[in-house]
């Protein structure tokens, strides 16, 4: 009896999940494969004529290969910000976790505020202008690092709490200074959490729309999310190309998801339970 | 079998480090590189926002005008309504994520086939570009040609005009937000439910509790930390939401789906930097006013 019901419930839920969560992605894929006339009907239907490759070409060629430039920009932005934030956040978390004082507990509060407070965007532009970094990639990278810092420090802190202090002491007795203690002993031990942070933050920064919109405007610096958004305005009737663009921009997170599913989920949970 | 509950009392060996060594091994300067970036690009702008919100400001010139920006903000219905929409949006998305996340997590931790598949499928939208999701649903929600309304037509329901109908626009975006974000709530709840010891369910079953009673009296109270996480996370996220709303409606039709974050962007675009920053401060206060009492409430009840 329970066996039968669970079969029924299972198949019903699988179908429901498939319909609710997969149909929009199937729609993206199908529309990206259609000709312009076909796509304009907005139907959920098989393409009458497959135009996947032509669309792919057209999307890349649009506006002087802007999408390729955007892919390069987004890759630079993501890789550099994530690499820097991982090292700096791990260093900070190491000292904040190991050295308990009035200072560090105050700093922990400041870090928590970084998770809650909505960033003040126009004053950030003012800071960027004062430092000559407005509309530059380094400026945007620094902002992304600042925004990611709180979340990363908290994740690292939770993980470092589980590493025994005896290890530090042993290394110190062997003559390791703070730098070599951290980089040669502790940092390698952080591997699992580093993978989590890298994956989660890469997806966040790759998908970030508001920061590039505010801090790196202009076509020559466009990131993929901006091209996606601008695309809509410029090619209002080419739904096939719009959806091809959506598909392309979705592929990197999709790969990340497929490869690192476990880490992404555990990282999201760890971070969210903290936050 | 009931004696296995004593937590390990053995692991409390004193391991406090020698005080003099601490100084050399954990230098404060490790905090400086990350701290400077965080301070310059996050804290400084956040604090400066209070000053700039009191000025007429062109990024180069500033003229102190007191509370004029705030007065203007609350006088203009198009701006002030953004405050209400933000609240409605955050509460609706948060509530739905709590309820649906809980329901899906109970389903996916139960005896059911294809769990792995369903967990993956529900979580995937969390990671996908919000702009991409927004643009896709803009098409799916087309009033007449959209897939959503055509599907509803098949079962005899005339769907609303979703994004084009002023009374539906904000809610439509909120629904898409829930579609995209419910996977995260589900995963958090799943982690919470799986950490509940099986004996509790066993005991409840022995006492003759039905499925609903087990949920009501065991799962719900013991998944409380997960509920707190989901509420705080989705509330903060909802209050700050910008990209999805901007991709789907740009605050329209009219100003009916404008939230604080889109008001801030519109005023910035229009060159009213002081007013835009005042909007940011209002949003900041709203977040603090909502989230701090919640923090306090949750902590108090827990101890």
Coordinates of C-alpha atoms in Angstrom, one line a residue, chain A residues 202-203 206-207 225 247-259 264, chain B residues 124 127-129:
Chain A
X202 CA 32.5 32.7 -9.4
X203 CA 28.9 32.0 -10.0
X206 CA 29.7 36.0 -13.2
X207 CA 26.0 36.6 -12.8
X225 CA 25.2 40.3 -18.1
X247 CA 22.0 30.2 -23.5
X248 CA 25.6 31.2 -23.9
X249 CA 25.7 33.2 -20.8
X250 CA 24.2 30.4 -18.8
X251 CA 26.7 27.8 -20.0
X252 CA 29.6 28.6 -17.6
X253 CA 27.4 28.4 -14.4
X254 CA 25.9 25.3 -15.9
X255 CA 29.3 23.7 -16.2
X256 CA 30.2 24.8 -12.7
X257 CA 27.0 23.3 -11.5
X258 CA 27.5 20.0 -13.2
X259 CA 31.1 19.6 -11.9
X264 CA 28.0 24.6 -4.3
Chain B
X124 CA 19.8 24.9 -10.8
X127 CA 22.8 29.7 -10.1
X128 CA 21.6 30.9 -13.5
X129 CA 21.9 34.5 -14.5

